[in-house]
CSV table of C-alpha atoms in Angstrom, one decimal:
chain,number,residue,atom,x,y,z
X,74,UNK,CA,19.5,16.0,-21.2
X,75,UNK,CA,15.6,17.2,-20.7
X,76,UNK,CA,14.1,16.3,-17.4
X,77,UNK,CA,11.0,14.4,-18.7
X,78,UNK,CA,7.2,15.4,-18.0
X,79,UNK,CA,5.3,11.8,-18.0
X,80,UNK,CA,1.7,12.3,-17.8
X,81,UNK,CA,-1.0,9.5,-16.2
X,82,UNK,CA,-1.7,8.2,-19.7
X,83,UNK,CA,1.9,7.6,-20.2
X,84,UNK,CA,1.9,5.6,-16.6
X,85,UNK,CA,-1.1,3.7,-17.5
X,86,UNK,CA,0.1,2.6,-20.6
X,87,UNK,CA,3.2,1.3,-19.6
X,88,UNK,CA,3.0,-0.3,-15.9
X,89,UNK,CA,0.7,-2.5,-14.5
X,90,UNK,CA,0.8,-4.8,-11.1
X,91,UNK,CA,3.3,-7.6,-12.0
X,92,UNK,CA,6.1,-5.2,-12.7
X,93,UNK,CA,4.8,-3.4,-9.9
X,94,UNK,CA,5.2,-6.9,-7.5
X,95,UNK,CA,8.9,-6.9,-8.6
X,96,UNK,CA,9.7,-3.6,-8.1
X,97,UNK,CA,8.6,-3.4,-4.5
X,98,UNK,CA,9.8,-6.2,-3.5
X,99,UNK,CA,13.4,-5.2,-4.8
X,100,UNK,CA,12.3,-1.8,-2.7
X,101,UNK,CA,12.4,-3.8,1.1
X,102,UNK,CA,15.2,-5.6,0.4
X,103,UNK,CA,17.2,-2.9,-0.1
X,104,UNK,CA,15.9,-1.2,2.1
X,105,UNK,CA,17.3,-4.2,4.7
X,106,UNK,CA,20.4,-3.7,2.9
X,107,UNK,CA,20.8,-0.4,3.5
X,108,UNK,CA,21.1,0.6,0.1
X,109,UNK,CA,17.9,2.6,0.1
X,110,UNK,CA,16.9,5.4,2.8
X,111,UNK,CA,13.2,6.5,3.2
X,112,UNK,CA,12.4,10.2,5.1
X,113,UNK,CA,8.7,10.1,6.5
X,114,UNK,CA,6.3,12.1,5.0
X,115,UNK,CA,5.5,15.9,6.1
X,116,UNK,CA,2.7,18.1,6.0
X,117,UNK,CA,1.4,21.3,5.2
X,118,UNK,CA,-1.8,23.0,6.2
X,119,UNK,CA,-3.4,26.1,4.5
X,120,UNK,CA,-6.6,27.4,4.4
X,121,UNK,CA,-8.7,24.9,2.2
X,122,UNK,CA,-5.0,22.7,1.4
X,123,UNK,CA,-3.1,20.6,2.2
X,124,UNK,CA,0.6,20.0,0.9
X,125,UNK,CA,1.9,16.6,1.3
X,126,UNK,CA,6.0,15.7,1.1
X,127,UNK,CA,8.0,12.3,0.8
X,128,UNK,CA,11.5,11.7,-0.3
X,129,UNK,CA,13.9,8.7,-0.1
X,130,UNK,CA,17.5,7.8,-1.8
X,131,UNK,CA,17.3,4.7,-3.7
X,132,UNK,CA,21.3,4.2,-4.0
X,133,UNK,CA,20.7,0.9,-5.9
X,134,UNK,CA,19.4,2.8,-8.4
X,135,UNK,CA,21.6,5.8,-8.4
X,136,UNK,CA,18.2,7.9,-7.8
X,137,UNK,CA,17.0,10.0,-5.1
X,138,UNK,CA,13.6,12.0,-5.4
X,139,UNK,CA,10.2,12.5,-3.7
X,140,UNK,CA,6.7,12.7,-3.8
X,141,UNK,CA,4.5,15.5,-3.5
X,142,UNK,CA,0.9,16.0,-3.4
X,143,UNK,CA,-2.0,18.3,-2.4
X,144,UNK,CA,-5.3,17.1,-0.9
X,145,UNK,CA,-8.2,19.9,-0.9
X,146,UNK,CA,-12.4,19.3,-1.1
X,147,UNK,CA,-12.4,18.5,-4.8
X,148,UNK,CA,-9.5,16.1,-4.7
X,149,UNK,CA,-5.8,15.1,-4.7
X,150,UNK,CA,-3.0,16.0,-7.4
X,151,UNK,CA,-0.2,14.1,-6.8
X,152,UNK,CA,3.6,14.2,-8.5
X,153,UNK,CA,7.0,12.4,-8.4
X,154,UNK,CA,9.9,13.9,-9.4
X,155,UNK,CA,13.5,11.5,-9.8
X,156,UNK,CA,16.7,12.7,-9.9
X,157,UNK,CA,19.9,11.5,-11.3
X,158,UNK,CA,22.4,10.6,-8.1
X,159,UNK,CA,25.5,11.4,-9.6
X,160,UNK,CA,25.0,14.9,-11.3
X,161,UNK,CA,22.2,15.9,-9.3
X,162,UNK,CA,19.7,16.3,-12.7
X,163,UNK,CA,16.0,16.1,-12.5
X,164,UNK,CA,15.2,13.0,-15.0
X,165,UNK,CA,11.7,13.0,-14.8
X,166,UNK,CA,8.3,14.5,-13.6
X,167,UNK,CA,6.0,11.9,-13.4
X,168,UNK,CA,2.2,12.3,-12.7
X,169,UNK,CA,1.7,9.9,-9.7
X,170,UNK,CA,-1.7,8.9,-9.1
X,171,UNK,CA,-2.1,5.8,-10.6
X,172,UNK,CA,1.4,5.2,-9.6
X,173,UNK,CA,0.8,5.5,-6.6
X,174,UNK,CA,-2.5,3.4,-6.3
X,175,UNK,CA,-0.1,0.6,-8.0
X,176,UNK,CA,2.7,0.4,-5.1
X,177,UNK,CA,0.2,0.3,-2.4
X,178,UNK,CA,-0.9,-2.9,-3.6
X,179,UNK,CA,2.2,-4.0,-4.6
X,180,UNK,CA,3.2,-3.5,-0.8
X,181,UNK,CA,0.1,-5.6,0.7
X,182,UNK,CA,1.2,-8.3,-2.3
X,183,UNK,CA,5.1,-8.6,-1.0
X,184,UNK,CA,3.7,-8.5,2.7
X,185,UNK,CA,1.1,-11.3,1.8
X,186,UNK,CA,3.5,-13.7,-0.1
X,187,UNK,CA,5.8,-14.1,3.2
X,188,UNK,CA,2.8,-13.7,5.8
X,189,UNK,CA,-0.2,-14.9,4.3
X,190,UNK,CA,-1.1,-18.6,4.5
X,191,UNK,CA,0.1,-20.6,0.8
X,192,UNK,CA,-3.3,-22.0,0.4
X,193,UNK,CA,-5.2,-18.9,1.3
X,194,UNK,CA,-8.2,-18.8,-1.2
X,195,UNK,CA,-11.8,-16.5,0.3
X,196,UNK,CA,-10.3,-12.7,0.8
X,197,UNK,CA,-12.8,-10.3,2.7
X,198,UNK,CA,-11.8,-7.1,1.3
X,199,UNK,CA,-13.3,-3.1,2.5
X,200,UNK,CA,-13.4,-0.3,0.3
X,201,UNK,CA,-14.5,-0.4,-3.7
X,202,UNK,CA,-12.4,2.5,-4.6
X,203,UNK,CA,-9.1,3.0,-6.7
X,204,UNK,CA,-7.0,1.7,-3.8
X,205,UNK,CA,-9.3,-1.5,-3.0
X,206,UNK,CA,-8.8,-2.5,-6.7
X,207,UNK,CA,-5.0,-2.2,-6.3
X,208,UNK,CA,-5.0,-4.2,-3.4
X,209,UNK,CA,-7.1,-6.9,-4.7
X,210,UNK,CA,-4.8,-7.2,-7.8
X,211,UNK,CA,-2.1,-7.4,-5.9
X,212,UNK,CA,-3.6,-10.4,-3.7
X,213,UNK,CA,-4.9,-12.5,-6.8
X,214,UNK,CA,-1.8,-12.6,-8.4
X,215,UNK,CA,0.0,-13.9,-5.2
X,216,UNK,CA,-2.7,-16.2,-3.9
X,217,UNK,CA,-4.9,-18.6,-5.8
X,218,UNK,CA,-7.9,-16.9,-5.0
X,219,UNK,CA,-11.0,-18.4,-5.6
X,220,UNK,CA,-14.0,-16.2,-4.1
X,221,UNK,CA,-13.7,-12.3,-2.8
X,222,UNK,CA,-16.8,-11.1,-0.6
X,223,UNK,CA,-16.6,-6.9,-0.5
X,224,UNK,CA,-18.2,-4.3,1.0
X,225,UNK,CA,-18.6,-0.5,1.3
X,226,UNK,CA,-21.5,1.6,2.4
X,227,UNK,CA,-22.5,2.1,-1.2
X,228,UNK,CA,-24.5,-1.1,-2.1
X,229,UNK,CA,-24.5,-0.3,-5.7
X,230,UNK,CA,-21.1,1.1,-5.8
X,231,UNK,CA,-20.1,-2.0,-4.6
X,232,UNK,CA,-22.0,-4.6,-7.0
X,233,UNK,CA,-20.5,-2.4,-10.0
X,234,UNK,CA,-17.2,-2.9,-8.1
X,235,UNK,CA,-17.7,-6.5,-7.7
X,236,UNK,CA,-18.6,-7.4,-11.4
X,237,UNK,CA,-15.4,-5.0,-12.8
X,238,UNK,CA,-13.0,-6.7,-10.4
X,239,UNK,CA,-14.6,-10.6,-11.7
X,240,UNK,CA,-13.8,-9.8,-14.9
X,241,UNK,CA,-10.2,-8.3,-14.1
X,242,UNK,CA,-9.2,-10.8,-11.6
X,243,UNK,CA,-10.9,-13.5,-13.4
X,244,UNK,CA,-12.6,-14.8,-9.9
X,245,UNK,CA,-15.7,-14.5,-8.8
X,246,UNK,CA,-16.3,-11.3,-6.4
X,247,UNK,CA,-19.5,-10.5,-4.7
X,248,UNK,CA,-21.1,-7.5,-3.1
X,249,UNK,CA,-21.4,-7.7,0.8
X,250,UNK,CA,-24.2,-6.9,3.2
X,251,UNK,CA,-22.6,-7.0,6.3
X,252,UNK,CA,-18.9,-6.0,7.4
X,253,UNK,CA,-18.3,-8.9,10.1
X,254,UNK,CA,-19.6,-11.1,7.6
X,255,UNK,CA,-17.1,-9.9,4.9
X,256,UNK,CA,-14.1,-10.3,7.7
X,257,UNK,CA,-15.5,-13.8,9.2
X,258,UNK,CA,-14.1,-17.0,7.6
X,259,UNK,CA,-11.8,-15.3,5.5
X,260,UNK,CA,-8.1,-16.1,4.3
X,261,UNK,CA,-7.1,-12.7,3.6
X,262,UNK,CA,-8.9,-9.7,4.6
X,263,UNK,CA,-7.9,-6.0,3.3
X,264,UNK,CA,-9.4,-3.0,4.5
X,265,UNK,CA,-8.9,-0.1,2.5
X,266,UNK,CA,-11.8,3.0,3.1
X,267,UNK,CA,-10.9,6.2,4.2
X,268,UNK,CA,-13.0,5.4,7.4
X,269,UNK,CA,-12.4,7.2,10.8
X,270,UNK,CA,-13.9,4.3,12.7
X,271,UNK,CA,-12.8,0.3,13.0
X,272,UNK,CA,-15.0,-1.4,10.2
X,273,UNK,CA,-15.4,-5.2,11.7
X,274,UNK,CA,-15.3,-7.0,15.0
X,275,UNK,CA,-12.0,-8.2,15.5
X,276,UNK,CA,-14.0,-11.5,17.5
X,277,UNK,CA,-15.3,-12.8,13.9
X,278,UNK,CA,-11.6,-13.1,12.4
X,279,UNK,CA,-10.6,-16.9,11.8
X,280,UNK,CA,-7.5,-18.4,13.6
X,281,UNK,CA,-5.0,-18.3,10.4
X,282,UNK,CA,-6.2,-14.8,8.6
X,283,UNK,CA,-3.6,-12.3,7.4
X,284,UNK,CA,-4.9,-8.6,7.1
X,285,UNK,CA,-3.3,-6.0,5.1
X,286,UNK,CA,-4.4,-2.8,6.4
X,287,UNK,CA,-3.8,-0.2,4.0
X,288,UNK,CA,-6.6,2.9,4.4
X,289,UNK,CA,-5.4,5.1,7.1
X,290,UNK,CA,-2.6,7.0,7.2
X,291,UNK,CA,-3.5,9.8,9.8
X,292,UNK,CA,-3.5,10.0,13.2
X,293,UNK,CA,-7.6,10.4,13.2
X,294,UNK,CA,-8.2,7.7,11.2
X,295,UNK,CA,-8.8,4.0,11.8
X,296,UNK,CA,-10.0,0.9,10.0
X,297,UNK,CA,-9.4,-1.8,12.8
X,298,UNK,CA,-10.4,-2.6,16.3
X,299,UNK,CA,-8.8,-3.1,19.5
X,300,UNK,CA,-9.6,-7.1,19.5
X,301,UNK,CA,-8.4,-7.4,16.0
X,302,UNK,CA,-4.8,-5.6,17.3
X,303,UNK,CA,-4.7,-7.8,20.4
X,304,UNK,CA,-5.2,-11.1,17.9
X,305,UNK,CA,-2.5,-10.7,15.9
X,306,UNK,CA,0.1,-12.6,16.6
X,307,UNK,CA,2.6,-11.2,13.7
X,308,UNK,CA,2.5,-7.2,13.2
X,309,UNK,CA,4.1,-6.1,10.7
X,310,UNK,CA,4.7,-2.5,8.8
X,311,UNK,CA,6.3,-0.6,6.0
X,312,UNK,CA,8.2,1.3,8.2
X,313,UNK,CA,7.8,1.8,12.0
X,314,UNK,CA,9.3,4.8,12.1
X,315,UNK,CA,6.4,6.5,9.8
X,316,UNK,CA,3.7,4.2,10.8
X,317,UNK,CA,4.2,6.1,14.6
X,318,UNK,CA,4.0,9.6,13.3
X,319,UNK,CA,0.5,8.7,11.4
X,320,UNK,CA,-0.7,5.0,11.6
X,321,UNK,CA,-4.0,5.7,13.5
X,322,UNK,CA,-4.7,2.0,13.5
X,323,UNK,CA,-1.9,1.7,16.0
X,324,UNK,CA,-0.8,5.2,18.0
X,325,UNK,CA,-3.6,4.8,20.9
X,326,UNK,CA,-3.8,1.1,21.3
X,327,UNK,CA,0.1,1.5,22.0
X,328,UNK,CA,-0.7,4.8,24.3
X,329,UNK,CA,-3.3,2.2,25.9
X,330,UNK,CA,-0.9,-0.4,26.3
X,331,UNK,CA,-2.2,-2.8,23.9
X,332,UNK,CA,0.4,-3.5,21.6
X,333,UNK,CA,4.1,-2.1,21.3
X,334,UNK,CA,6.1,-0.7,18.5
X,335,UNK,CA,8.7,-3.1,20.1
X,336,UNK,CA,6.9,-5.8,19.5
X,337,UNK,CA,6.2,-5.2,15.5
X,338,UNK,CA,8.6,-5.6,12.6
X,339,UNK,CA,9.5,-3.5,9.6
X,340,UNK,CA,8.5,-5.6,6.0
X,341,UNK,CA,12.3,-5.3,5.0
X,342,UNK,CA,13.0,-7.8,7.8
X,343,UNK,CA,10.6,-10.1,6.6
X,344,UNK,CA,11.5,-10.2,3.2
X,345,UNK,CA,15.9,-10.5,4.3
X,346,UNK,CA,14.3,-13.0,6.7
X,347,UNK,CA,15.3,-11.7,9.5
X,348,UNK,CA,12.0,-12.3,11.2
X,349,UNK,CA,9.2,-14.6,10.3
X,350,UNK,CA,5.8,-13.3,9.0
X,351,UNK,CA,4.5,-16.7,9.7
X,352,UNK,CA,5.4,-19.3,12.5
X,353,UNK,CA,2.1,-21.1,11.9
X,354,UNK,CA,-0.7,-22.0,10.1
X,355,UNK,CA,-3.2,-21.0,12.9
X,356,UNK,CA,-1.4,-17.5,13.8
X,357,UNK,CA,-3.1,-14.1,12.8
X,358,UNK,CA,-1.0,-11.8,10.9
X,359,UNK,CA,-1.3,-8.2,10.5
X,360,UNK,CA,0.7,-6.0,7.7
X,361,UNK,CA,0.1,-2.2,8.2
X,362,UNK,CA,1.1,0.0,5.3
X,363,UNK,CA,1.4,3.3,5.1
X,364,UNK,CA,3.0,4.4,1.9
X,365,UNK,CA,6.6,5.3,1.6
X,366,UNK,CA,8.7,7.4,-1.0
X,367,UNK,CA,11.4,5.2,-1.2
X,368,UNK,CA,8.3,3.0,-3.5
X,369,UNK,CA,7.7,5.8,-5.6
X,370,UNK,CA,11.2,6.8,-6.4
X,371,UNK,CA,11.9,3.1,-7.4
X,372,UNK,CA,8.4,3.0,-9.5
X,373,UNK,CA,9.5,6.5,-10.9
X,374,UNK,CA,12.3,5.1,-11.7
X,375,UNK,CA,10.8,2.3,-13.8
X,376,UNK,CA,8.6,4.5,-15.3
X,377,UNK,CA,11.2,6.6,-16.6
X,378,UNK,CA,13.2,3.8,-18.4
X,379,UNK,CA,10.0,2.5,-19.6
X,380,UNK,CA,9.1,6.3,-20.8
X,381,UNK,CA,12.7,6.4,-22.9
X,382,UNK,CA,12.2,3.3,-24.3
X,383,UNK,CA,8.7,3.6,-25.5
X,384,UNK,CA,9.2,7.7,-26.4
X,385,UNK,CA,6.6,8.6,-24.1
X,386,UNK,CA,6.6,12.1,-22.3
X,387,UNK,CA,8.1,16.0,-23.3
X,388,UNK,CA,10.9,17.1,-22.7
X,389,UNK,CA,10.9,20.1,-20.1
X,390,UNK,CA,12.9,23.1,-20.6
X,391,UNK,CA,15.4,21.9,-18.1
């Protein structure tokens, strides 16, 4: 059999968030069960480039595969390749941008139905790019969310954000000012910018909010603030392991002796129930994603079925 080619058209078409909810959540609990095995990404420099490379085994799916991608100045190109575990076959070469935008929110959605508060309703949400309208997805169709405030440094980036995401989240999203007023009095706040620096106060968080903190995964980057690590009672991320190679959210307030990696929890415990992601109503809760290939071998994986059954893709000659 033809490995595959499966283009971003072909994604698009066929996936969207709710299958997307599903399929990451199946990710951390096997990942708990020890049925899936995710090796932290690694990176490349060259002049101008950079090469970026995941991979993970998702034995309850009889797949392994990885993720590769290259970042430069004129943008990102990014691929997922699946292969079959028992003959060792490439299946499929799937384009993985949108893919990829889809599991990031899907992560923050599984991390917000076991941490978030069950009557959170006002999110507080940073960044109107492709990952920011993931994310919100996500949130809306695992909270009853009734009113989103948003901002990025781009006013009227933001307001055409705002009135896109109203109509495709059918609630009512409005463009933000002010970044402590977009965190303060909020249920749910998500950050996800590509900012260097932290983009709120951590003293205008209410008692109760859960943060998914998606938009850094680099040593250099940043998107919260010391306060807001020392007020969060739960901290939770994708993995631990990869979040202390290249969560810069975390790396020096634990060199500073603010926080401890013994003290967080890996999602996949949360979701076996291991460990709580919520004791209380009043506690703030922090989940810190930040990415993983064992996700985008089991969306991959989807997206292959989906592919065959549909007869989407070309065959390659291999």
């Amino acid at each position: 059999m033809a490995a595959l080619y499966i283009t971003e058209d072909d994604v698009r078409s066929i996936m969207d968030m709710e299958k997307s909810l599903l399929i990451i959540h199946k990710v951390f609990k096997e990942l708990a069960s020890g049925r899936a095995i995710n090796e932290p990404r690694q990176r490349v420099r060259a002049p101008g480039i950079m090469l970026h490379t995941m991979s993970a085994a998702n034995e309850y799916l009889k797949y392994v595969g990885w993720k590769s991608y290259t970042t430069t100045k004129t943008g990102a190109q990014f691929h997922v390749a699946i292969y079959d575990q028992e003959t060792g076959e490439m299946r499929a070469l799937i384009e993985g941008d949108f893919l990829g935008q889809l599991r990031t929110g899907a992560a923050s959605g599984v991390a917000t139905e076991y941490m978030a508060r069950p009557d959170s309703k006002v999110v507080g949400l940073f960044g109107a790019g492709l990952q920011a309208r993931t994310q919100l997805q996500a949130v809306c169709l695992t909270r009853k969310i009734e009113f989103v405030s948003v901002y990025s440094r781009d006013f009227e980036k933001c307001s055409r954000f705002a009135e896109e995401m109203t109509e495709l989240c059918d609630v009512e999203v409005k463009a933000s000012h002010s970044p402590d007023e977009t965190a303060a009095e909020k249920d749910i706040v998500i950050c996800a910018t590509t900012s260097k620096a932290p983009l709120f106060d951590g003293r205008v968080l209410d008692e109760g909010t859960h943060m998914n903190v998606v938009g850094s995964n680099h040593r250099s980057r940043r998107e919260i603030d010391r306060t807001t690590i020392k007020r969060a009672d739960v901290i939770v991320c994708d993995d631990i392991e990869q979040c202390k190679l290249e969560a810069g959210d975390f790396i020096q307030p634990v060199d500073e002796g603010i926080t401890d990696w013994r003290l967080m929890h890996n999602l996949c415990e949360i979701v076996a129930e291991r460990q709580t992601g919520r004791a209380t109503e009043d506690q703030v809760t922090l989940f810190k994603s930040v990415g993983l290939a064992v996700e985008d071998v089991a969306m991959g994986v989807k997206v292959y079925e989906l592919a065959l059954e549909e007869g989407l893709g070309v065959d390659l000659p291999f």
